[in-house]
XYZ file of C-alpha atoms in Angstrom:
173
model
C 0.010 0.645 0.162
C 2.568 2.325 0.045
C 3.540 2.552 -3.258
C -0.005 3.640 -3.847
C 0.294 6.655 -1.010
C 2.994 7.659 -2.921
C 1.389 8.180 -6.356
C -1.407 9.876 -4.740
C 1.119 12.247 -3.511
C 3.016 12.376 -6.855
C -0.710 13.007 -8.421
C -0.865 16.066 -6.007
C -4.605 14.360 -4.657
C -2.566 14.328 -1.128
C -1.986 17.610 -0.694
C -4.937 18.670 -3.125
C -7.755 17.172 -2.533
C -7.170 15.054 1.080
C -4.615 14.787 4.437
C -1.966 12.509 4.020
C -2.993 9.007 6.020
C -2.540 5.475 5.921
C -4.789 3.285 3.619
C -6.164 0.234 5.938
C -9.457 -0.828 3.571
C -8.471 -2.376 0.125
C -10.603 -0.492 -2.508
C -10.831 -1.854 -5.830
C -12.369 0.917 -8.257
C -13.918 -1.191 -11.884
C -15.911 0.371 -15.108
C -16.938 -2.801 -17.082
C -14.039 -4.766 -15.171
C -11.135 -2.782 -15.680
C -9.500 -1.742 -12.367
C -8.932 1.728 -11.936
C -4.806 2.305 -11.429
C -3.780 5.838 -9.765
C -2.416 7.891 -12.584
C -3.637 6.111 -15.260
C -5.479 7.666 -18.109
C -8.934 6.703 -18.885
C -10.999 8.196 -22.024
C -14.488 10.040 -20.888
C -16.113 6.838 -23.159
C -14.960 4.454 -21.507
C -15.850 6.236 -17.933
C -20.046 6.923 -18.488
C -21.629 3.929 -16.464
C -20.824 4.778 -13.371
C -18.332 1.945 -11.277
C -18.748 -0.655 -9.540
C -16.456 0.390 -6.239
C -15.384 -2.690 -4.201
C -14.938 -2.701 -0.578
C -12.550 -5.077 1.470
C -11.243 -4.934 5.121
C -13.898 -4.176 6.812
C -17.151 -6.286 8.024
C -21.151 -6.087 8.079
C -21.194 -3.537 10.943
C -19.000 -1.235 8.992
C -20.011 1.717 6.767
C -18.605 3.548 3.985
C -18.953 6.693 2.344
C -17.254 6.467 -1.191
C -16.920 10.246 -3.046
C -15.377 10.747 -6.110
C -14.531 14.501 -6.991
C -12.529 16.080 -9.563
C -10.789 18.645 -8.242
C -9.471 20.314 -11.661
C -12.634 21.289 -12.579
C -13.329 23.572 -15.124
C -9.437 23.209 -15.794
C -6.477 22.252 -14.207
C -4.835 25.868 -15.154
C -7.448 27.683 -13.018
C -9.463 25.201 -11.340
C -12.376 27.762 -9.155
C -15.178 25.337 -9.493
C -12.469 23.384 -6.588
C -14.122 20.794 -5.884
C -16.082 19.159 -8.701
C -18.871 16.456 -6.841
C -19.364 13.597 -9.421
C -20.425 10.737 -6.999
C -21.079 9.688 -2.788
C -22.520 6.571 -1.807
C -23.431 6.354 1.965
C -23.581 3.230 4.183
C -21.905 1.254 2.023
C -21.748 -2.146 4.497
C -17.904 -3.677 4.313
C -17.349 -6.430 2.730
C -19.823 -5.082 0.066
C -20.205 -2.675 -3.283
C -21.453 0.583 -3.879
C -24.372 -1.105 -4.984
C -25.354 -2.357 -1.456
C -25.407 1.597 -0.090
C -27.406 4.335 -0.222
C -26.545 6.875 -3.031
C -26.968 10.536 -2.428
C -26.045 12.217 -5.088
C -26.159 10.605 -8.269
C -23.251 9.856 -10.960
C -21.990 11.941 -13.012
C -19.848 10.853 -16.341
C -16.313 13.077 -16.387
C -17.007 15.915 -19.455
C -13.721 16.904 -19.507
C -12.870 20.028 -21.846
C -9.939 21.184 -21.428
C -6.208 19.836 -20.448
C -5.623 16.525 -18.277
C -8.542 16.249 -15.151
C -7.525 13.717 -11.905
C -10.902 12.083 -11.072
C -10.705 11.307 -7.453
C -12.970 8.387 -5.270
C -11.619 8.644 -1.706
C -13.600 6.128 0.975
C -14.013 6.814 4.342
C -15.325 5.112 7.118
C -18.827 5.902 8.567
C -18.884 6.029 12.617
C -22.357 5.637 12.583
C -25.408 4.400 9.852
C -27.510 7.110 7.633
C -24.497 9.604 7.828
C -25.847 12.357 4.767
C -29.244 13.134 5.050
C -29.130 15.529 1.831
C -27.183 16.142 -1.095
C -24.682 18.102 -1.015
C -23.702 20.675 -3.934
C -21.761 19.722 -6.800
C -19.611 22.245 -7.744
C -17.472 24.163 -5.279
C -17.497 20.952 -2.967
C -14.754 20.380 -0.130
C -14.188 17.018 0.681
C -11.725 18.066 3.535
C -14.997 20.158 4.631
C -17.245 17.473 4.167
C -15.435 14.900 6.314
C -14.691 16.921 8.937
C -18.859 18.208 9.576
C -19.542 14.169 9.007
C -16.889 13.487 11.541
C -15.270 11.175 9.078
C -11.450 11.209 10.127
C -8.917 10.614 7.270
C -9.759 8.070 4.016
C -8.959 4.814 4.726
C -8.424 4.673 0.648
C -8.081 6.600 -1.957
C -7.566 5.957 -5.786
C -7.164 8.139 -9.022
C -7.343 8.530 -13.085
C -6.542 10.822 -15.595
C -8.758 11.898 -17.994
C -8.489 14.811 -21.377
C -11.299 15.587 -23.260
C -11.800 12.862 -25.983
C -11.407 14.408 -30.213
C -12.640 11.906 -32.732
C -9.671 11.188 -33.347
C -8.626 9.330 -29.942
C -12.539 7.520 -29.841
C -11.008 5.525 -33.327
C -7.853 4.375 -31.333
């Protein structure tokens, strides 16, 4: 897990989005059976449908919150909408996947218009069930503030991929 932390630091996920943490849960994010790995590029056309997110290492008495954000919105050189919330699922039971949780914010497919964007999945362990009662705003979401307001503490897992605007020529590859 040490290598995963290094790529989160190099990709500026730790720093821009979350504070330094020690991963304690295994999280697997898959789009159409393709695993997401830190820093790998995915085409926007391959991430149009919400991914399957598996949580390993908890138990059925543990519940987790999953957040997917774009810290580079609307563009990496001027991310004034930082962070844009793409998806939020709460009350995910340990040792299951996101489909067993409560979708608080519906999945919004990545649509980067300029530059290379990072799309970050952050997993938090909840202290109690039914954490969030209303959907937060998508633009100018703040993962750190959300975690603090809901007493989530530091993340237990995180992973990110990169994506950029897809031209017709890139789609044909």
